[in-house]
XYZ file of C-alpha atoms in Angstrom:
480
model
C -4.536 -25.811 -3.353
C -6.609 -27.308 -6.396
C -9.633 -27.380 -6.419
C -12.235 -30.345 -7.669
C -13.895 -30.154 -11.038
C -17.267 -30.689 -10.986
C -16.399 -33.965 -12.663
C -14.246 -36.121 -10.504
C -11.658 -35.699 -8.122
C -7.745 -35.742 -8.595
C -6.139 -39.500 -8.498
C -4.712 -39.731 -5.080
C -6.113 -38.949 -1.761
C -6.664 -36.172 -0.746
C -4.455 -35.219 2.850
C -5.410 -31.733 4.080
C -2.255 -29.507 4.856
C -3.580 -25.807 5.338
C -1.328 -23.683 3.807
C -1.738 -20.697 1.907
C -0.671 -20.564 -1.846
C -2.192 -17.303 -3.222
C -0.410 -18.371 -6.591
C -1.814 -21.395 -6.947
C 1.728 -22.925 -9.011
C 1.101 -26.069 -11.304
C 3.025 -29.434 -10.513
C 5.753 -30.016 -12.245
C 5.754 -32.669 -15.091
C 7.816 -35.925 -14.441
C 8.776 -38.179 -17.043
C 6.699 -40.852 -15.511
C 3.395 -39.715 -15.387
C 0.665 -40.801 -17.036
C -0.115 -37.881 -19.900
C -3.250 -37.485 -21.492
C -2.955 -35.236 -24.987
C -5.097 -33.066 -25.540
C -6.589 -30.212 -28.548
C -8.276 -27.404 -29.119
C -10.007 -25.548 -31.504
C -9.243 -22.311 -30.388
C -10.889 -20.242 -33.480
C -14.235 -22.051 -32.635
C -14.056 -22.396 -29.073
C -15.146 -19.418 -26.609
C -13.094 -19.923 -23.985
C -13.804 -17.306 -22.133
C -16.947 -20.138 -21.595
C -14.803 -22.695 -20.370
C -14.341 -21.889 -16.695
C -17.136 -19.743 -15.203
C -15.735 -18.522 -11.448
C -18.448 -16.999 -9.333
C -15.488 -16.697 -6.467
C -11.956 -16.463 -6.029
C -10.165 -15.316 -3.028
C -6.621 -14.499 -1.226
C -4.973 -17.660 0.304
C -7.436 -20.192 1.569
C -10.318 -17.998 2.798
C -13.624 -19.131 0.754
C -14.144 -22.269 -2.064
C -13.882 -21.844 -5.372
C -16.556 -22.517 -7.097
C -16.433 -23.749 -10.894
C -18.772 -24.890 -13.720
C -17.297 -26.170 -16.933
C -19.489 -25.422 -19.983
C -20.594 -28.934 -22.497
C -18.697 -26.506 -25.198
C -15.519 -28.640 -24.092
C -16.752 -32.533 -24.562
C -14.733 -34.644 -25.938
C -15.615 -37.454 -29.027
C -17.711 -39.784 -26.363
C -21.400 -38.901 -26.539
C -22.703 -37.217 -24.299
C -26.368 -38.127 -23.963
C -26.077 -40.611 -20.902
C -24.881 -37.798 -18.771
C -26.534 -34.606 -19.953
C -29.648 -36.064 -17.592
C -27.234 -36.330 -14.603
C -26.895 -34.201 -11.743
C -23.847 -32.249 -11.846
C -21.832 -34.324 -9.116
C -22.807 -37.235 -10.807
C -20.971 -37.266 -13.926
C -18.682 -40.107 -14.321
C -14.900 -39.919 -13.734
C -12.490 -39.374 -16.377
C -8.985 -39.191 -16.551
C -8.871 -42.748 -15.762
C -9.531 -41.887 -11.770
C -9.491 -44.512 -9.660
C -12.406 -42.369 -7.885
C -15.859 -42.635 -8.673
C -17.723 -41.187 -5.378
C -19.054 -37.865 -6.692
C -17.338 -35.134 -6.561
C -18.396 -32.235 -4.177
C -18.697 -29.080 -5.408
C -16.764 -26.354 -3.460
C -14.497 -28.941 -1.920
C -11.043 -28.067 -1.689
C -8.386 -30.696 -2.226
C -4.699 -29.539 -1.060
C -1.667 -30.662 -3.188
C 0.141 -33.737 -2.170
C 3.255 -34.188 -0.655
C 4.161 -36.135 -2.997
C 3.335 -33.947 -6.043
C 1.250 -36.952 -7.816
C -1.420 -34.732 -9.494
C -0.773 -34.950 -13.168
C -1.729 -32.603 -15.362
C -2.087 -33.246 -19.523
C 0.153 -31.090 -21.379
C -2.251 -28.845 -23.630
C -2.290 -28.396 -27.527
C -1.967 -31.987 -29.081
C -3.737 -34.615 -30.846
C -6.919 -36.816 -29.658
C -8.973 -37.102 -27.188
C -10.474 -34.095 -25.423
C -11.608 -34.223 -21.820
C -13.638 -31.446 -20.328
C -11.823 -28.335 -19.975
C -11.621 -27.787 -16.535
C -9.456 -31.081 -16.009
C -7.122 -29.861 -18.493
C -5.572 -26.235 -16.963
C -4.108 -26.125 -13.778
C -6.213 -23.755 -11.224
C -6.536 -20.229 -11.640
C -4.466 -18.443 -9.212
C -6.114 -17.610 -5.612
C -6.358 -13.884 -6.173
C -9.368 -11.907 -4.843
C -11.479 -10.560 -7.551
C -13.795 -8.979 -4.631
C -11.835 -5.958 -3.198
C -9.649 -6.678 -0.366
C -12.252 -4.559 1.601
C -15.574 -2.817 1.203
C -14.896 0.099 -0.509
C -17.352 3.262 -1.384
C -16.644 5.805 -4.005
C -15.894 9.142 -2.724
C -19.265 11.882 -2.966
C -18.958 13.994 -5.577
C -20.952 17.244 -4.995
C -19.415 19.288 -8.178
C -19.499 19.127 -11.750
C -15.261 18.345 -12.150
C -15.592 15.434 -9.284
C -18.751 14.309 -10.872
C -17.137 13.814 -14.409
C -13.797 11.792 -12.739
C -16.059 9.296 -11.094
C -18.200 9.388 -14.319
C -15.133 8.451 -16.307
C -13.853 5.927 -13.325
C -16.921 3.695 -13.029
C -17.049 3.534 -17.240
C -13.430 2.588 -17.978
C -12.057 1.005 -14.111
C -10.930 -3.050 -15.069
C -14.184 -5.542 -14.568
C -13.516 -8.781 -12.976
C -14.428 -10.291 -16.334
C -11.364 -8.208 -18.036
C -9.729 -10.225 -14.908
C -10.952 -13.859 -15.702
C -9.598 -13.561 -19.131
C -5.997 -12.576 -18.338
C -6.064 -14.830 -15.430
C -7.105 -17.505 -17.501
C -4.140 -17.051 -19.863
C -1.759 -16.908 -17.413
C -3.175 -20.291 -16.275
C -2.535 -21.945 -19.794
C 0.618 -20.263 -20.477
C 2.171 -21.373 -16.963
C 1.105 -25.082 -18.098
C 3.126 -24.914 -21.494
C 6.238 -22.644 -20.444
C 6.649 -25.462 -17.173
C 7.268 -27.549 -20.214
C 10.609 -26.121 -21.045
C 10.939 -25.056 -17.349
C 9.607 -27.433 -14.754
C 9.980 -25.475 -11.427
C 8.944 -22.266 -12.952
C 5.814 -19.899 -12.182
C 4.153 -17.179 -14.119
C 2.513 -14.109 -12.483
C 0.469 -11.823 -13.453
C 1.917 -8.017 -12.265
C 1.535 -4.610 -13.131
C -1.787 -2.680 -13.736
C -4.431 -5.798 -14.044
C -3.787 -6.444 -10.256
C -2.543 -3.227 -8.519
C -5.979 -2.036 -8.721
C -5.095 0.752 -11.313
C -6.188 -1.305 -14.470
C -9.226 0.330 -17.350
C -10.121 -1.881 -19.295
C -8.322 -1.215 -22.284
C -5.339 -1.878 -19.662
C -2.936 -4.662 -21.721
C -1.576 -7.866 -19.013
C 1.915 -7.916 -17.804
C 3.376 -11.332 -16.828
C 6.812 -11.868 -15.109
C 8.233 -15.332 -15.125
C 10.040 -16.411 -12.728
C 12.729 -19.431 -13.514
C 14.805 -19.064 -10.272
C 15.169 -16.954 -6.633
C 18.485 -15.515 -7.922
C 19.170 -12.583 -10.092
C 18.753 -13.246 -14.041
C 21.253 -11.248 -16.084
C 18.901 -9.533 -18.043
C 21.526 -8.931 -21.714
C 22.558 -12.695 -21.832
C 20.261 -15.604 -19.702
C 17.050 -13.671 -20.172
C 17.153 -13.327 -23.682
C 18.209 -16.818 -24.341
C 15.359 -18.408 -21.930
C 12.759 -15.677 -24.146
C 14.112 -16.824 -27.029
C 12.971 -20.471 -25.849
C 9.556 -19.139 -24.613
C 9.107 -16.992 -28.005
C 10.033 -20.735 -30.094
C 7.306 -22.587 -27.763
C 4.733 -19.796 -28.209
C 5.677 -19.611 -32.557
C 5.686 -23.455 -32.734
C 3.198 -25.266 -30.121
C 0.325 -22.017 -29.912
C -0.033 -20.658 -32.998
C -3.436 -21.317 -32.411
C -3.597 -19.321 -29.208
C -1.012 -16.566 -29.098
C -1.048 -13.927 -31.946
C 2.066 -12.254 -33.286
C 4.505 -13.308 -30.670
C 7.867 -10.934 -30.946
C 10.832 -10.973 -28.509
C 11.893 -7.426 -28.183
C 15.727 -7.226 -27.153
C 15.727 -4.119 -24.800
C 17.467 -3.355 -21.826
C 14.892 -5.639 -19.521
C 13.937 -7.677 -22.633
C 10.103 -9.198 -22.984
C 8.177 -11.338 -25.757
C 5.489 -9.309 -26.791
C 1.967 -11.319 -27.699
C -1.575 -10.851 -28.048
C -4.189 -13.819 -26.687
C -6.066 -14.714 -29.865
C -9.393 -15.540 -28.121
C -9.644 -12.117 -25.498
C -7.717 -10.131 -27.817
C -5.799 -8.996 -24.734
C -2.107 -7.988 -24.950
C 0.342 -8.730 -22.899
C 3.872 -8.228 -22.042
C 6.098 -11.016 -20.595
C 9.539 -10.711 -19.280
C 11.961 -12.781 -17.147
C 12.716 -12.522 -13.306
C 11.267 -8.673 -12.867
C 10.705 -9.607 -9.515
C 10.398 -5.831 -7.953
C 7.962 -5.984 -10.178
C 5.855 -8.591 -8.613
C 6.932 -7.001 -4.784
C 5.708 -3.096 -6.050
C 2.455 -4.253 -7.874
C 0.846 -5.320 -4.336
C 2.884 -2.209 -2.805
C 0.321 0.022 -4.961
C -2.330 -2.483 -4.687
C -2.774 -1.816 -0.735
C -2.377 2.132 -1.900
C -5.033 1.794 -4.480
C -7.502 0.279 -1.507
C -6.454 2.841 1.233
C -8.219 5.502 0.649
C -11.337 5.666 -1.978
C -10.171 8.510 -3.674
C -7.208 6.749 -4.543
C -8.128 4.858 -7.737
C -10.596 7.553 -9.498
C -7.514 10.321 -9.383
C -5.177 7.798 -10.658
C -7.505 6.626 -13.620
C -8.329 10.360 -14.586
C -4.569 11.242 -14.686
C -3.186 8.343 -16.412
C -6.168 9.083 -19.211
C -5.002 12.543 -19.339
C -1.470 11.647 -19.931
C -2.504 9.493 -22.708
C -4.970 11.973 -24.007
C -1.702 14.452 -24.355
C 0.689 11.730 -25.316
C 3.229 11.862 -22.507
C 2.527 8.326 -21.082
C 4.290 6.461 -23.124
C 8.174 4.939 -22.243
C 8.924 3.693 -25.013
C 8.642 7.158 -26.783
C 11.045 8.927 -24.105
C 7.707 9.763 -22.077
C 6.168 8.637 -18.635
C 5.564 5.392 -17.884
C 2.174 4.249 -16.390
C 4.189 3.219 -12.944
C 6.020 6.598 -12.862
C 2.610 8.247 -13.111
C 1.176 5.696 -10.535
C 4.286 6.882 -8.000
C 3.700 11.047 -8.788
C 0.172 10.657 -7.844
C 1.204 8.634 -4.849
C 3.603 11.219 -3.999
C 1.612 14.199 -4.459
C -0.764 12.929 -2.361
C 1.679 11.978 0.807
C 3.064 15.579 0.555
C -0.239 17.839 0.704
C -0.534 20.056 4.026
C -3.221 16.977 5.106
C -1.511 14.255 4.193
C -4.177 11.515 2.290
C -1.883 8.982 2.105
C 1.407 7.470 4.304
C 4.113 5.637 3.892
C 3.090 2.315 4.484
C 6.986 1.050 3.832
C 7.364 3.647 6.809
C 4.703 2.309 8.916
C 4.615 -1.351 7.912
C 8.456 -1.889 7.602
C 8.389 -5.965 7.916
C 4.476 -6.029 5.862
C 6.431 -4.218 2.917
C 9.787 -5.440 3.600
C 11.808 -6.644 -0.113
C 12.946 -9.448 1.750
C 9.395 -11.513 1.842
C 8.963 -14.293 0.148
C 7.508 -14.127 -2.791
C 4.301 -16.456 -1.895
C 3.446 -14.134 0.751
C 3.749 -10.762 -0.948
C 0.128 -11.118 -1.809
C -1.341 -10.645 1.704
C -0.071 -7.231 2.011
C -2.965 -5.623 1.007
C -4.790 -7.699 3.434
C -2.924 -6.769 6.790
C -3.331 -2.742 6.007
C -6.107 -1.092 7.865
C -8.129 1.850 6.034
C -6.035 5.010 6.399
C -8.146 7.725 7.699
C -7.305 11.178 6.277
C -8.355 14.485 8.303
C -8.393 15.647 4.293
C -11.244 16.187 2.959
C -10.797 18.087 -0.168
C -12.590 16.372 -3.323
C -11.398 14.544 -6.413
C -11.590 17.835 -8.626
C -9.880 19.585 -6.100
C -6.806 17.153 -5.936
C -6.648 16.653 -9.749
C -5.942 20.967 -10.234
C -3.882 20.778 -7.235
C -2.028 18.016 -8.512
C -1.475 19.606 -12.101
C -0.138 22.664 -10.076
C 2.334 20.469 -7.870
C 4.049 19.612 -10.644
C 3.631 22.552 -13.064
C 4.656 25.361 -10.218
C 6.184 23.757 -7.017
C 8.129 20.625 -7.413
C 11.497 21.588 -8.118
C 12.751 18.931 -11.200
C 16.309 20.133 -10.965
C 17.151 19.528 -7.536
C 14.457 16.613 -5.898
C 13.416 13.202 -6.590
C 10.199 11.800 -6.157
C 9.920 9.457 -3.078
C 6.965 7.354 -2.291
C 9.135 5.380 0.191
C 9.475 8.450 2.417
C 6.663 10.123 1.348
C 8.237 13.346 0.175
C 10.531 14.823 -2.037
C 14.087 14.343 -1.415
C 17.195 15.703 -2.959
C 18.415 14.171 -5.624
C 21.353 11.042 -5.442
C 25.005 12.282 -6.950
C 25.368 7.788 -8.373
C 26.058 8.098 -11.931
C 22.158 6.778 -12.619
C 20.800 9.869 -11.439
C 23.417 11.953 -13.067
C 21.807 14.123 -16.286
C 18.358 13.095 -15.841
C 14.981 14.983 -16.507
C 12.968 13.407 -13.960
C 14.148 11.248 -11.072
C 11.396 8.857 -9.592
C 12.754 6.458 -7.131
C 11.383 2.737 -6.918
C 10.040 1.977 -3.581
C 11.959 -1.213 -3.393
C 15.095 -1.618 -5.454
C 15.609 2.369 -5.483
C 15.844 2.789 -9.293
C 15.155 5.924 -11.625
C 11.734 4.493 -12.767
C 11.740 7.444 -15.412
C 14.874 7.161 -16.849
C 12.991 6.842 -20.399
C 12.826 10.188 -20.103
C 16.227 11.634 -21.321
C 15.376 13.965 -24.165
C 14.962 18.017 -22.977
C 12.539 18.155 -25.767
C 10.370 15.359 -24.093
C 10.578 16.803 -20.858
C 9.673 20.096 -21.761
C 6.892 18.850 -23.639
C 5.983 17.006 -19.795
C 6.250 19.995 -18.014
C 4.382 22.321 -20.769
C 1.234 19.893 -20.610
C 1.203 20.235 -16.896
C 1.136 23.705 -16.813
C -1.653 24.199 -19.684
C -3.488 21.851 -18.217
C -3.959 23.330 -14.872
C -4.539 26.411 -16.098
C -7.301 25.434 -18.134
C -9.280 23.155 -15.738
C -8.491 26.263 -13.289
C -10.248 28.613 -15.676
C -13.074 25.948 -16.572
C -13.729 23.785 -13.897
C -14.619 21.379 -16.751
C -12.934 17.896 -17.328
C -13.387 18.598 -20.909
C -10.951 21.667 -21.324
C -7.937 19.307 -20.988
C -9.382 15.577 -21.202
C -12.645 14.689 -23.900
C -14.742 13.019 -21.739
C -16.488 11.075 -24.726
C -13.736 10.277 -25.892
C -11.941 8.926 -23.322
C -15.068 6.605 -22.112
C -15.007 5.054 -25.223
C -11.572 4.434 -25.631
C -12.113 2.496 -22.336
């Protein structure tokens, strides 16, 4: 759905069709349509100010509410209206409509697909800003539940929350990437009409700090993409657009030919990086897969955060440097913490076959995390408790040679003999497409290094009981 601007509604009338569209997808452009053109100043304009969103939420639950800030105006003056109420303003876009608008109101798209959107980025006039993106996406910025912190009675639990509620992703760190996925789908759907851009990975699986850098997967068609040949070409195309049309916007774009190849980029006005590759859609499927982990059990997220910033802290959480990837790290905590005595966590695949199933449609994927209940674990151990015991799990019981990590069935399971597992260090299996998701690691010197730190590390916090003897706790708050 799209939502009014506080300025006017959209040029046709409005038909209500409930529906849910949790990524809310721009219209395509047709030939026909009347275009307004459109510039920014980018290096003078905060646009972070542009759209303020108090709310945002899955599907069609609650409005949206929007403000757009006078930062935006265009060359007509704008001293007849500044004395107007807000749902007063006169219409622009050369609406038809001149009722005022109200706020909060939700206008569905039309069957027709008439709502047309100005391409962004050229020469004159410049309307207010929120008639000029296409909606943010639906997604909840609340949790998908009420969720408390865990207690933390000792000094070691104490210092993980410390370090979760200073670094965990704000919903402002949220707005911003959201807001450039918004503005990127509107110029990539001009080389690709019927494509959509999402925003995966750690900004929405509810593992993000916020130092975390945006991941977006574009996706230009249901069916496979051969990642060596059409990939690359249609990146190539999106790196042009980005180097030609949005200098002004995106920063150092570089298309990086790798195995799953991605343009690189960095949003000149957040200064957020992100990461953008072409139909990764397990991608899109397992980053609301961990999302409903991260909100099942409260002690989910701070163990996660703590162990990701000590595999950074010890450099061996890095892929591209024959390391751990985030994700791999993301599954091993997962894992360790289906396979305790107590279980803390299922497998919701297990226990939610047709919720998790990879044959959902992409448009629905997002209510997963919606339909789980609260998992209720007869565990109680606390988070400085499972952070030694998961150091130990890995540096003294979990046999590397002979299992692979399995999130899907919630315990370790002997290794595959398929040539992908053959000769590897570590084998993590993807919950859906049932990949090697650490198959950067294929140095011995790399994974001894992985299995060294483990070991140190627990014996250290085992002697200490101190979050400092194997992660600066300073140091890692500020690093965010």
């Amino acid at each position: 759905m799209f939502p009014n601007s506080i300025l006017g509604r959209p040029p046709f009338t409005p038909t209500h069709q409930p529906h849910s569209n949790f990524f809310a997808l721009s219209p395509p452009l047709y030939s026909h349509q009347p275009l307004i053109d459109a510039q920014f100043n980018f290096q003078n304009a905060d646009l972070s100010r542009a759209v303020s969103l108090q709310q945002l939420t899955y599907g069609n639950v609650s409005p949206i509410q929007t403000s757009a800030s006078p930062l935006f105006r265009g060359r007509k003056r704008l001293s007849d209206e500044q004395n107007l109420p807000l749902d007063g303003k006169r219409q622009r876009f050369h609406s038809p409509h001149q009722e005022p608008t109200v706020v909060n109101h939700l206008v569905p798209l039309s069957g027709e697909r008439r709502y047309s959107m100005p391409p962004l980025f050229h020469a004159h006039f410049v309307p207010d800003i929120v008639r000029c993106v296409p909606p943010f996406q639906e997604i909840s910025f609340l949790e998908p539940r009420e969720i408390t912190l865990p207690e933390a009675k000792d000094k070691l639990s104490q210092q993980i929350l410390e370090l979760f509620e200073a670094c965990q992703q704000q919903v402002s760190d949220l707005k911003k990437k959201e807001l450039c996925r918004t503005l990127l789908q509107r110029e990539i759907q001009l080389l690709f009409p019927q494509s959509r851009l999402f925003l995966v990975g750690s900004s929405l699986n509810g593992f993000g700090t916020r130092s975390s850098d945006g991941d977006l997967c574009l996706v230009v068609k249901e069916e496979p993409v051969n990642q060596k040949t059409e990939a690359r070409h249609i990146l190539t195309l999106v790196h042009k657009h980005f180097c030609t049309r949005l200098s002004g916007y995106v920063d150092r774009p570089q298309l990086i030919r790798a195995k799953v190849p991605i343009v690189k980029f960095r949003d000149k006005i957040h200064c957020v990086e992100f990461d953008l590759n072409v139909n990764n859609i397990v991608g899109i499927r397992n980053t609301f897969l961990l999302r409903a982990y991260a909100y099942l059990e409260n002690r989910v997220r701070p163990l996660v955060l703590v162990i990701k910033k000590w595999a950074s802290h010890h450099d061996i959480n890095d892929a591209s440097r024959g390391t751990l990837s985030s994700y791999s790290l993301v599954l091993m905590v997962l894992h360790y913490l289906q396979t305790l005595p107590e279980p803390i966590l299922p497998s919701l695949q297990k226990i939610y076959p047709e919720t998790f199933s990879p044959a959902i449609q992409l448009h629905l994927v997002h209510q997963a995390p919606c339909n789980v209940p609260p998992y209720l674990s007869k565990n109680e151990s606390n988070l400085g408790d499972l952070l030694l015991g998961f150091l130990k799990y890995y540096a003294t019981e979990f046999d590397w040679d002979s299992q692979m990590i399995s999130v899907h069935e919630a315990k370790a399971i002997p290794r595959p003999h398929g040539i992908e597992w053959r000769n590897k260090f570590i084998c993590i299996e993807e919950p859906f497409d049932g990949t090697n998701t650490a198959r950067a690691v294929h140095e011995k010197q790399k994974f001894d290094m992985i299995k060294d730190q483990f070991l140190k590390s627990w014996h250290r916090l085992k002697s200490k009981r101190d979050l400092n003897s194997i992660l600066p706790l300073r140091t890692a708050i500020l690093k965010r």
